[in-house]
Amino acid sequence: SASRFLAKPSAMQSPRSGCESKPKFVRSHGVGPPIAQLGRQLTSRVPTTYIPRVKRPATSDLVDRLINQGSISPANRPFMDVFSLPRRQIVENILALARKIVFPGIFDEYRVNNANLKYHIGMLTSELKQVIEDQVTRATLYSWKDTSPKATEECARRAQKISAEFLESLPLLRSILADDVDASLRGDPAAKSAEEIILCYPGVEAIFIHRVAHELHRLGVPLLPRMMSSYGQYRTAIDIHPGAKIGKAIFMDHGSGLVIGETTEIGKNVKLFHGVTLGALSYQDGQAMAGVKRHPTIEDDVTIYAGAVILGGDTVIGAGATVGGSLCVTNSVPPGHMAYQPPLEVFSKPMKPKNTTARKEES
């Protein structure tokens, strides 16, 4: 290809004689001094920010102050081996594996069919058993505040037993969750299919996470169930304590802002709308009420509308009862009854007639 020639601007004027001289040419392949000079000119015009010099403390001094400050000081760290704590990412992985087992083919990265289903479930259960054993061992060691070899060995044995029992509960868990999905399908006229409900409804995701966490809570696993319920609240805005006992075929419509406390007992075929609180009355010393029934009991076939607040361990909502929206209930509701606010009185007044005369005159 023909070479391009670019002239140096400085060569157009002779510095000695002040008269024009023959231009000097420089061979170039598309890039020449004018482009480079233009780049330097643009760079020189970019404003710079003045950053004053700050006297920085020595790194060792900063670290010492951070270590000895407040809640992380040695006095407030009775258990130093934080490596034994369960890992949040792995806890989320436990839920992801369990969800693939309970709802095969819906959350998987590849196609699952009858030909590979047995292999697929077998691989998932094997991986789930390993991660549960590891995380349960970590949680138990943290609970015992002991990292001796003897304690580690005992925790590992318990974790193996717990993981085996948890895997044995998966068939029943799948059956109960199928009833939950069916309740959502029957209860919501906007629902089109079970797959839509499993993929899109936050209430189904929340109850799935709760049922997994509740089973581990029932097996006596510390910390891990609470981490799962915290993750479920982050995902769905539904806060369910893993200790709550919830019957099958529950339908949480919309679900946002729904709160279910630790000692709550819920029967089957219950429908809860968003913003419902099944909570406890406030006490001066909360720890004194630990282990005491302090949340309400909801019997079978109950409907509780949005924004209702039901408080107290002695409060029972009887079978087939209905609680209206935005109510605060601290007394029991008999079976088959309805608790609701009296209808609001609506006052009407005649509207002022529109002034159309002036507009007609203008037109």
mmCIF file of C-alpha atoms in Angstrom:
data_model
loop_
_atom_site.group_PDB
_atom_site.id
_atom_site.type_symbol
_atom_site.label_atom_id
_atom_site.label_comp_id
_atom_site.label_asym_id
_atom_site.label_seq_id
_atom_site.Cartn_x
_atom_site.Cartn_y
_atom_site.Cartn_z
ATOM 1 C CA SER A 1 0.000 0.000 0.000
ATOM 2 C CA ALA A 2 1.108 3.562 -0.600
ATOM 3 C CA SER A 3 2.820 5.222 2.347
ATOM 4 C CA ARG A 4 1.303 8.287 3.896
ATOM 5 C CA PHE A 5 3.369 11.392 4.463
ATOM 6 C CA LEU A 6 2.757 13.890 7.250
ATOM 7 C CA ALA A 7 4.577 17.190 7.556
ATOM 8 C CA LYS A 8 6.022 18.400 10.818
ATOM 9 C CA PRO A 9 4.501 21.822 11.564
ATOM 10 C CA SER A 10 7.778 23.046 13.079
ATOM 11 C CA ALA A 11 9.584 22.442 9.816
ATOM 12 C CA MET A 12 7.457 24.893 7.813
ATOM 13 C CA GLN A 13 9.399 27.947 9.101
ATOM 14 C CA SER A 14 13.163 28.225 9.208
ATOM 15 C CA PRO A 15 14.235 29.359 12.691
ATOM 16 C CA ARG A 16 17.418 31.059 11.397
ATOM 17 C CA SER A 17 16.376 33.034 8.328
ATOM 18 C CA GLY A 18 12.733 33.634 9.221
ATOM 19 C CA CYS A 19 11.762 32.647 5.679
ATOM 20 C CA GLU A 20 9.972 29.630 4.453
ATOM 21 C CA SER A 21 11.969 26.475 3.864
ATOM 22 C CA LYS A 22 11.109 23.248 2.207
ATOM 23 C CA PRO A 23 8.973 21.132 4.443
ATOM 24 C CA LYS A 24 10.514 18.007 5.866
ATOM 25 C CA PHE A 25 8.418 14.926 5.586
ATOM 26 C CA VAL A 26 8.310 11.964 7.951
ATOM 27 C CA ARG A 27 7.207 8.562 6.757
ATOM 28 C CA SER A 28 4.287 7.274 8.865
ATOM 29 C CA HIS A 29 1.686 4.500 8.789
ATOM 30 C CA GLY A 30 -1.424 6.351 9.840
ATOM 31 C CA VAL A 31 -0.032 7.785 13.114
ATOM 32 C CA GLY A 32 1.969 11.001 13.092
ATOM 33 C CA PRO A 33 3.236 13.755 15.354
ATOM 34 C CA PRO A 34 0.125 15.972 15.004
ATOM 35 C CA ILE A 35 -2.048 13.304 16.602
ATOM 36 C CA ALA A 36 0.426 12.757 19.445
ATOM 37 C CA GLN A 37 0.753 16.489 20.020
ATOM 38 C CA LEU A 38 -3.043 16.832 20.100
ATOM 39 C CA GLY A 39 -3.256 14.086 22.711
ATOM 40 C CA ARG A 40 -0.694 15.860 24.917
ATOM 41 C CA GLN A 41 -2.593 19.126 24.607
ATOM 42 C CA LEU A 42 -5.889 17.510 25.631
ATOM 43 C CA THR A 43 -4.238 15.751 28.555
ATOM 44 C CA SER A 44 -2.679 18.944 29.823
ATOM 45 C CA ARG A 45 -6.116 20.628 29.967
ATOM 46 C CA VAL A 46 -7.684 18.013 32.274
ATOM 47 C CA PRO A 47 -8.192 19.666 35.690
ATOM 48 C CA THR A 48 -6.583 17.962 38.654
ATOM 49 C CA THR A 49 -7.928 17.773 42.210
ATOM 50 C CA TYR A 50 -5.731 18.901 45.043
ATOM 51 C CA ILE A 51 -5.444 16.211 47.694
ATOM 52 C CA PRO A 52 -3.895 17.535 50.905
ATOM 53 C CA ARG A 53 -1.419 15.368 52.715
ATOM 54 C CA VAL A 54 -2.883 13.682 55.766
ATOM 55 C CA LYS A 55 -0.804 12.209 58.498
ATOM 56 C CA ARG A 56 -1.801 8.553 58.537
ATOM 57 C CA PRO A 57 -1.488 6.503 61.708
ATOM 58 C CA ALA A 58 0.861 3.573 61.769
ATOM 59 C CA THR A 59 -0.783 0.376 60.576
ATOM 60 C CA SER A 60 0.040 -1.526 63.750
ATOM 61 C CA ASP A 61 -1.490 1.207 65.906
ATOM 62 C CA LEU A 62 -4.673 1.213 63.806
ATOM 63 C CA VAL A 63 -4.999 -2.579 64.031
ATOM 64 C CA ASP A 64 -4.496 -2.509 67.804
ATOM 65 C CA ARG A 65 -7.224 0.081 68.226
ATOM 66 C CA LEU A 66 -9.619 -1.899 66.022
ATOM 67 C CA ILE A 67 -8.993 -5.127 67.929
ATOM 68 C CA ASN A 68 -9.420 -3.561 71.367
ATOM 69 C CA GLN A 69 -12.535 -1.581 70.470
ATOM 70 C CA GLY A 70 -15.984 -2.442 71.796
ATOM 71 C CA SER A 71 -17.583 -5.732 70.849
ATOM 72 C CA ILE A 72 -14.482 -7.300 69.297
ATOM 73 C CA SER A 73 -12.245 -6.794 72.332
ATOM 74 C CA PRO A 74 -10.871 -9.997 73.913
ATOM 75 C CA ALA A 75 -13.268 -9.629 76.851
ATOM 76 C CA ASN A 76 -16.258 -9.913 74.524
ATOM 77 C CA ARG A 77 -14.904 -12.812 72.487
ATOM 78 C CA PRO A 78 -15.301 -15.936 74.621
ATOM 79 C CA PHE A 79 -15.082 -18.084 71.493
ATOM 80 C CA MET A 80 -12.152 -17.161 69.288
ATOM 81 C CA ASP A 81 -12.237 -19.967 66.719
ATOM 82 C CA VAL A 82 -14.613 -18.286 64.298
ATOM 83 C CA PHE A 83 -13.547 -20.766 61.613
ATOM 84 C CA SER A 84 -16.079 -23.169 63.153
ATOM 85 C CA LEU A 85 -19.009 -20.902 62.357
ATOM 86 C CA PRO A 86 -21.302 -22.069 59.545
ATOM 87 C CA ARG A 87 -20.789 -20.227 56.263
ATOM 88 C CA ARG A 88 -23.715 -18.255 54.882
ATOM 89 C CA GLN A 89 -22.922 -19.102 51.274
ATOM 90 C CA ILE A 90 -22.890 -22.829 52.055
ATOM 91 C CA VAL A 91 -26.135 -22.538 54.037
ATOM 92 C CA GLU A 92 -27.714 -20.973 50.957
ATOM 93 C CA ASN A 93 -26.258 -23.847 48.919
ATOM 94 C CA ILE A 94 -27.997 -26.342 51.240
ATOM 95 C CA LEU A 95 -31.323 -24.681 50.470
ATOM 96 C CA ALA A 96 -30.560 -24.655 46.738
ATOM 97 C CA LEU A 97 -29.752 -28.382 46.748
ATOM 98 C CA ALA A 98 -32.839 -29.252 48.781
ATOM 99 C CA ARG A 99 -35.010 -27.184 46.445
ATOM 100 C CA LYS A 100 -33.688 -29.054 43.399
ATOM 101 C CA ILE A 101 -34.527 -32.350 45.107
ATOM 102 C CA VAL A 102 -38.018 -31.279 46.156
ATOM 103 C CA PHE A 103 -38.840 -29.573 42.839
ATOM 104 C CA PRO A 104 -36.801 -31.582 40.286
ATOM 105 C CA GLY A 105 -36.321 -30.050 36.875
ATOM 106 C CA ILE A 106 -37.526 -26.558 37.790
ATOM 107 C CA PHE A 107 -34.359 -25.009 39.218
ATOM 108 C CA ASP A 108 -31.754 -27.164 37.474
ATOM 109 C CA GLU A 109 -29.208 -25.929 34.959
ATOM 110 C CA TYR A 110 -29.815 -28.851 32.619
ATOM 111 C CA ARG A 111 -32.828 -30.841 31.477
ATOM 112 C CA VAL A 112 -34.119 -33.459 33.907
ATOM 113 C CA ASN A 113 -36.304 -36.281 32.607
ATOM 114 C CA ASN A 114 -37.233 -39.854 33.499
ATOM 115 C CA ALA A 115 -34.045 -41.167 31.908
ATOM 116 C CA ASN A 116 -31.661 -39.254 34.202
ATOM 117 C CA LEU A 117 -33.892 -38.514 37.198
ATOM 118 C CA LYS A 118 -32.522 -41.288 39.417
ATOM 119 C CA TYR A 119 -28.915 -40.296 38.735
ATOM 120 C CA HIS A 120 -29.807 -36.614 39.202
ATOM 121 C CA ILE A 121 -31.473 -37.101 42.597
ATOM 122 C CA GLY A 122 -28.700 -39.451 43.713
ATOM 123 C CA MET A 123 -25.977 -36.888 42.989
ATOM 124 C CA LEU A 124 -27.895 -34.120 44.714
ATOM 125 C CA THR A 125 -28.609 -36.132 47.883
ATOM 126 C CA SER A 126 -24.975 -37.216 48.099
ATOM 127 C CA GLU A 127 -23.756 -33.620 47.870
ATOM 128 C CA LEU A 128 -26.445 -32.410 50.276
ATOM 129 C CA LYS A 129 -25.422 -34.988 52.879
ATOM 130 C CA GLN A 130 -21.810 -33.828 52.779
ATOM 131 C CA VAL A 131 -22.508 -30.102 53.122
ATOM 132 C CA ILE A 132 -25.072 -30.648 55.900
ATOM 133 C CA GLU A 133 -22.593 -32.756 57.871
ATOM 134 C CA ASP A 134 -19.942 -30.066 57.563
ATOM 135 C CA GLN A 135 -22.193 -27.150 58.518
ATOM 136 C CA VAL A 136 -23.913 -29.009 61.361
ATOM 137 C CA THR A 137 -20.492 -29.912 62.768
ATOM 138 C CA ARG A 138 -19.462 -26.259 62.646
ATOM 139 C CA ALA A 139 -22.697 -25.084 64.271
ATOM 140 C CA THR A 140 -22.483 -27.674 67.055
ATOM 141 C CA LEU A 141 -18.849 -26.844 67.812
ATOM 142 C CA TYR A 142 -19.797 -23.190 68.062
ATOM 143 C CA SER A 143 -22.667 -24.070 70.395
ATOM 144 C CA TRP A 144 -20.421 -26.169 72.623
ATOM 145 C CA LYS A 145 -17.637 -23.553 72.667
ATOM 146 C CA ASP A 146 -15.182 -26.411 72.444
ATOM 147 C CA THR A 147 -12.735 -27.235 69.651
ATOM 148 C CA SER A 148 -10.867 -30.086 71.280
ATOM 149 C CA PRO A 149 -10.302 -33.218 69.164
ATOM 150 C CA LYS A 150 -12.737 -35.180 71.314
ATOM 151 C CA ALA A 151 -15.492 -32.563 70.885
ATOM 152 C CA THR A 152 -14.833 -32.351 67.152
ATOM 153 C CA GLU A 153 -15.143 -36.119 66.798
ATOM 154 C CA GLU A 154 -18.400 -36.209 68.776
ATOM 155 C CA CYS A 155 -19.860 -33.311 66.773
ATOM 156 C CA ALA A 156 -18.979 -35.081 63.529
ATOM 157 C CA ARG A 157 -20.797 -38.227 64.704
ATOM 158 C CA ARG A 158 -23.881 -36.211 65.610
ATOM 159 C CA ALA A 159 -23.763 -34.382 62.295
ATOM 160 C CA GLN A 160 -23.738 -37.684 60.390
ATOM 161 C CA LYS A 161 -26.817 -38.866 62.279
ATOM 162 C CA ILE A 162 -28.642 -35.548 61.788
ATOM 163 C CA SER A 163 -27.885 -35.405 58.069
ATOM 164 C CA ALA A 164 -29.163 -38.968 57.609
ATOM 165 C CA GLU A 165 -32.395 -38.162 59.477
ATOM 166 C CA PHE A 166 -32.858 -34.972 57.484
ATOM 167 C CA LEU A 167 -32.499 -36.798 54.170
ATOM 168 C CA GLU A 168 -35.053 -39.363 55.340
ATOM 169 C CA SER A 169 -37.535 -36.516 55.945
ATOM 170 C CA LEU A 170 -37.309 -35.224 52.349
ATOM 171 C CA PRO A 171 -40.118 -37.420 50.892
ATOM 172 C CA LEU A 172 -42.562 -36.161 53.550
ATOM 173 C CA LEU A 173 -41.283 -32.620 53.044
ATOM 174 C CA ARG A 174 -41.959 -32.867 49.312
ATOM 175 C CA SER A 175 -45.497 -34.143 49.948
ATOM 176 C CA ILE A 176 -46.293 -31.270 52.318
ATOM 177 C CA LEU A 177 -44.868 -28.682 49.920
ATOM 178 C CA ALA A 178 -47.001 -30.133 47.120
ATOM 179 C CA ASP A 179 -50.048 -29.401 49.308
ATOM 180 C CA ASP A 180 -48.759 -25.852 49.856
ATOM 181 C CA VAL A 181 -48.413 -25.298 46.109
ATOM 182 C CA ASP A 182 -51.879 -26.744 45.534
ATOM 183 C CA ALA A 183 -53.335 -24.414 48.199
ATOM 184 C CA SER A 184 -51.847 -21.420 46.378
ATOM 185 C CA LEU A 185 -53.223 -22.674 43.070
ATOM 186 C CA ARG A 186 -56.721 -23.083 44.541
ATOM 187 C CA GLY A 187 -56.632 -19.856 46.528
ATOM 188 C CA ASP A 188 -55.384 -17.408 43.914
ATOM 189 C CA PRO A 189 -57.544 -16.889 40.802
ATOM 190 C CA ALA A 190 -54.577 -15.188 39.105
ATOM 191 C CA ALA A 191 -52.450 -18.349 39.277
ATOM 192 C CA LYS A 192 -52.089 -20.237 35.999
ATOM 193 C CA SER A 193 -50.016 -23.296 36.905
ATOM 194 C CA ALA A 194 -48.055 -25.013 39.637
ATOM 195 C CA GLU A 195 -44.802 -24.139 37.865
ATOM 196 C CA GLU A 196 -45.702 -20.452 37.926
ATOM 197 C CA ILE A 197 -46.393 -20.643 41.650
ATOM 198 C CA ILE A 198 -43.111 -22.433 42.422
ATOM 199 C CA LEU A 199 -41.071 -19.992 40.348
ATOM 200 C CA CYS A 200 -42.826 -16.711 41.144
ATOM 201 C CA TYR A 201 -44.687 -16.777 44.468
ATOM 202 C CA PRO A 202 -42.688 -15.502 47.469
ATOM 203 C CA GLY A 203 -45.018 -17.309 49.869
ATOM 204 C CA VAL A 204 -44.062 -20.689 48.407
ATOM 205 C CA GLU A 205 -40.346 -19.882 48.592
ATOM 206 C CA ALA A 206 -40.742 -18.693 52.177
ATOM 207 C CA ILE A 207 -42.627 -21.802 53.291
ATOM 208 C CA PHE A 208 -40.085 -24.045 51.545
ATOM 209 C CA ILE A 209 -37.198 -22.386 53.409
ATOM 210 C CA HIS A 210 -39.166 -22.572 56.644
ATOM 211 C CA ARG A 211 -39.933 -26.270 56.316
ATOM 212 C CA VAL A 212 -36.255 -27.075 55.736
ATOM 213 C CA ALA A 213 -35.184 -24.848 58.642
ATOM 214 C CA HIS A 214 -37.913 -26.213 60.917
ATOM 215 C CA GLU A 215 -36.803 -29.803 60.308
ATOM 216 C CA LEU A 216 -33.226 -28.934 61.277
ATOM 217 C CA HIS A 217 -34.576 -27.012 64.278
ATOM 218 C CA ARG A 218 -36.575 -30.099 65.297
ATOM 219 C CA LEU A 219 -33.401 -32.186 65.063
ATOM 220 C CA GLY A 220 -31.679 -29.853 67.526
ATOM 221 C CA VAL A 221 -29.276 -28.100 65.136
ATOM 222 C CA PRO A 222 -28.126 -24.746 66.563
ATOM 223 C CA LEU A 223 -27.733 -21.508 64.590
ATOM 224 C CA LEU A 224 -28.180 -23.069 61.131
ATOM 225 C CA PRO A 225 -32.022 -22.822 61.083
ATOM 226 C CA ARG A 226 -31.897 -19.160 62.090
ATOM 227 C CA MET A 227 -29.463 -18.422 59.289
ATOM 228 C CA MET A 228 -31.884 -20.048 56.862
ATOM 229 C CA SER A 229 -34.869 -18.064 58.134
ATOM 230 C CA SER A 230 -32.818 -14.866 57.907
ATOM 231 C CA TYR A 231 -32.002 -15.684 54.291
ATOM 232 C CA GLY A 232 -35.687 -16.375 53.642
ATOM 233 C CA GLN A 233 -36.649 -12.990 55.065
ATOM 234 C CA TYR A 234 -34.043 -11.319 52.855
ATOM 235 C CA ARG A 235 -35.392 -13.136 49.795
ATOM 236 C CA THR A 236 -39.147 -12.776 50.376
ATOM 237 C CA ALA A 237 -39.781 -10.099 53.062
ATOM 238 C CA ILE A 238 -41.555 -12.849 55.054
ATOM 239 C CA ASP A 239 -40.179 -13.460 58.548
ATOM 240 C CA ILE A 240 -40.885 -16.946 59.925
ATOM 241 C CA HIS A 241 -39.051 -18.248 62.969
ATOM 242 C CA PRO A 242 -37.851 -21.836 62.387
ATOM 243 C CA GLY A 243 -39.500 -22.904 65.637
ATOM 244 C CA ALA A 244 -43.018 -22.065 64.399
ATOM 245 C CA LYS A 245 -45.231 -25.101 63.740
ATOM 246 C CA ILE A 246 -47.140 -24.726 60.463
ATOM 247 C CA GLY A 247 -49.589 -27.278 59.092
ATOM 248 C CA LYS A 248 -49.897 -28.299 55.476
ATOM 249 C CA ALA A 249 -51.688 -26.444 52.671
ATOM 250 C CA ILE A 250 -50.921 -22.943 53.943
ATOM 251 C CA PHE A 251 -51.448 -20.077 51.491
ATOM 252 C CA MET A 252 -49.561 -16.828 52.092
ATOM 253 C CA ASP A 253 -51.055 -14.427 49.577
ATOM 254 C CA HIS A 254 -48.584 -11.711 48.504
ATOM 255 C CA GLY A 255 -46.748 -12.276 51.781
ATOM 256 C CA SER A 256 -44.738 -9.068 52.150
ATOM 257 C CA GLY A 257 -44.385 -7.991 55.767
ATOM 258 C CA LEU A 258 -45.804 -11.215 57.186
ATOM 259 C CA VAL A 259 -44.324 -12.165 60.598
ATOM 260 C CA ILE A 260 -44.733 -15.525 62.365
ATOM 261 C CA GLY A 261 -43.137 -15.866 65.801
ATOM 262 C CA GLU A 262 -41.258 -18.757 67.367
ATOM 263 C CA THR A 263 -44.039 -20.431 69.387
ATOM 264 C CA THR A 264 -46.804 -19.866 66.850
ATOM 265 C CA GLU A 265 -48.928 -22.904 65.982
ATOM 266 C CA ILE A 266 -50.829 -22.909 62.686
ATOM 267 C CA GLY A 267 -53.227 -25.625 61.525
ATOM 268 C CA LYS A 268 -53.913 -26.794 57.994
ATOM 269 C CA ASN A 269 -55.662 -24.938 55.151
ATOM 270 C CA VAL A 270 -54.899 -21.512 56.614
ATOM 271 C CA LYS A 271 -54.809 -18.399 54.441
ATOM 272 C CA LEU A 272 -52.668 -15.422 55.500
ATOM 273 C CA PHE A 273 -52.500 -12.133 53.646
ATOM 274 C CA HIS A 274 -49.622 -9.668 53.564
ATOM 275 C CA GLY A 275 -48.738 -7.638 56.636
ATOM 276 C CA VAL A 276 -50.169 -10.157 59.125
ATOM 277 C CA THR A 277 -48.297 -10.372 62.444
ATOM 278 C CA LEU A 278 -48.574 -13.440 64.671
ATOM 279 C CA GLY A 279 -46.533 -12.048 67.512
ATOM 280 C CA ALA A 280 -45.990 -11.812 71.247
ATOM 281 C CA LEU A 281 -46.834 -9.166 73.786
ATOM 282 C CA SER A 282 -43.891 -7.080 74.954
ATOM 283 C CA TYR A 283 -42.233 -7.951 78.249
ATOM 284 C CA GLN A 284 -39.793 -5.996 80.389
ATOM 285 C CA ASP A 285 -37.383 -8.937 80.513
ATOM 286 C CA GLY A 286 -37.628 -10.783 77.230
ATOM 287 C CA GLN A 287 -35.190 -13.549 78.207
ATOM 288 C CA ALA A 288 -37.424 -14.523 81.135
ATOM 289 C CA MET A 289 -40.035 -15.638 78.564
ATOM 290 C CA ALA A 290 -37.642 -17.850 76.599
ATOM 291 C CA GLY A 291 -39.202 -21.239 75.995
ATOM 292 C CA VAL A 292 -42.683 -20.052 77.057
ATOM 293 C CA LYS A 293 -45.665 -20.140 74.687
ATOM 294 C CA ARG A 294 -46.054 -16.462 73.842
ATOM 295 C CA HIS A 295 -47.418 -16.470 70.266
ATOM 296 C CA PRO A 296 -50.983 -17.231 69.134
ATOM 297 C CA THR A 297 -52.511 -20.491 67.959
ATOM 298 C CA ILE A 298 -54.295 -20.513 64.593
ATOM 299 C CA GLU A 299 -56.542 -23.518 64.050
ATOM 300 C CA ASP A 300 -57.617 -25.147 60.777
ATOM 301 C CA ASP A 301 -59.358 -23.318 57.910
ATOM 302 C CA VAL A 302 -58.735 -19.802 59.255
ATOM 303 C CA THR A 303 -58.460 -16.697 57.049
ATOM 304 C CA ILE A 304 -56.587 -13.638 58.309
ATOM 305 C CA TYR A 305 -56.723 -10.524 56.144
ATOM 306 C CA ALA A 306 -54.005 -7.971 55.466
ATOM 307 C CA GLY A 307 -52.526 -5.962 58.303
ATOM 308 C CA ALA A 308 -54.100 -7.923 61.158
ATOM 309 C CA VAL A 309 -52.013 -8.180 64.343
ATOM 310 C CA ILE A 310 -52.693 -11.155 66.622
ATOM 311 C CA LEU A 311 -50.707 -11.208 69.873
ATOM 312 C CA GLY A 312 -50.262 -13.406 72.913
ATOM 313 C CA GLY A 313 -49.671 -17.043 73.751
ATOM 314 C CA ASP A 314 -53.196 -17.494 75.128
ATOM 315 C CA THR A 315 -54.871 -16.125 71.991
ATOM 316 C CA VAL A 316 -56.569 -18.815 69.908
ATOM 317 C CA ILE A 317 -58.257 -18.221 66.566
ATOM 318 C CA GLY A 318 -60.804 -21.043 66.342
ATOM 319 C CA ALA A 319 -61.278 -23.341 63.361
ATOM 320 C CA GLY A 320 -63.056 -21.743 60.413
ATOM 321 C CA ALA A 321 -62.832 -18.218 61.900
ATOM 322 C CA THR A 322 -62.047 -15.063 59.944
ATOM 323 C CA VAL A 323 -60.060 -12.056 61.162
ATOM 324 C CA GLY A 324 -60.578 -8.829 59.259
ATOM 325 C CA GLY A 325 -57.832 -6.542 58.035
ATOM 326 C CA SER A 326 -55.999 -3.987 60.192
ATOM 327 C CA LEU A 327 -57.272 -5.437 63.479
ATOM 328 C CA CYS A 328 -55.271 -5.843 66.687
ATOM 329 C CA VAL A 329 -56.494 -9.034 68.392
ATOM 330 C CA THR A 330 -55.391 -10.057 71.889
ATOM 331 C CA ASN A 331 -58.465 -12.136 72.777
ATOM 332 C CA SER A 332 -59.475 -15.504 71.360
ATOM 333 C CA VAL A 333 -61.956 -15.761 68.500
ATOM 334 C CA PRO A 334 -64.431 -18.688 68.755
ATOM 335 C CA PRO A 335 -64.568 -21.241 65.933
ATOM 336 C CA GLY A 336 -66.627 -20.170 62.949
ATOM 337 C CA HIS A 337 -66.815 -16.529 64.071
ATOM 338 C CA MET A 338 -65.598 -13.358 62.423
ATOM 339 C CA ALA A 339 -63.641 -10.529 64.024
ATOM 340 C CA TYR A 340 -63.951 -7.278 62.127
ATOM 341 C CA GLN A 341 -64.191 -3.550 62.561
ATOM 342 C CA PRO A 342 -67.649 -1.972 62.407
ATOM 343 C CA PRO A 343 -68.328 -0.438 59.010
ATOM 344 C CA LEU A 344 -67.192 3.137 58.664
ATOM 345 C CA GLU A 345 -69.915 5.739 58.222
ATOM 346 C CA VAL A 346 -69.655 7.479 54.901
ATOM 347 C CA PHE A 347 -70.911 11.049 54.789
ATOM 348 C CA SER A 348 -71.763 12.548 51.423
ATOM 349 C CA LYS A 349 -72.352 16.141 50.484
ATOM 350 C CA PRO A 350 -73.621 17.629 47.219
ATOM 351 C CA MET A 351 -70.899 18.682 44.860
ATOM 352 C CA LYS A 352 -70.651 22.298 43.834
ATOM 353 C CA PRO A 353 -72.066 22.888 40.350
ATOM 354 C CA LYS A 354 -69.485 23.712 37.755
ATOM 355 C CA ASN A 355 -69.504 27.318 36.522
ATOM 356 C CA THR A 356 -70.245 26.716 32.826
ATOM 357 C CA THR A 357 -71.936 30.106 32.177
ATOM 358 C CA ALA A 358 -68.691 32.029 32.088
ATOM 359 C CA ARG A 359 -67.154 29.560 29.682
ATOM 360 C CA LYS A 360 -70.138 29.825 27.310
ATOM 361 C CA GLU A 361 -69.893 33.633 27.314
ATOM 362 C CA GLU A 362 -66.152 33.443 26.527
ATOM 363 C CA SER A 363 -66.775 31.073 23.648
#
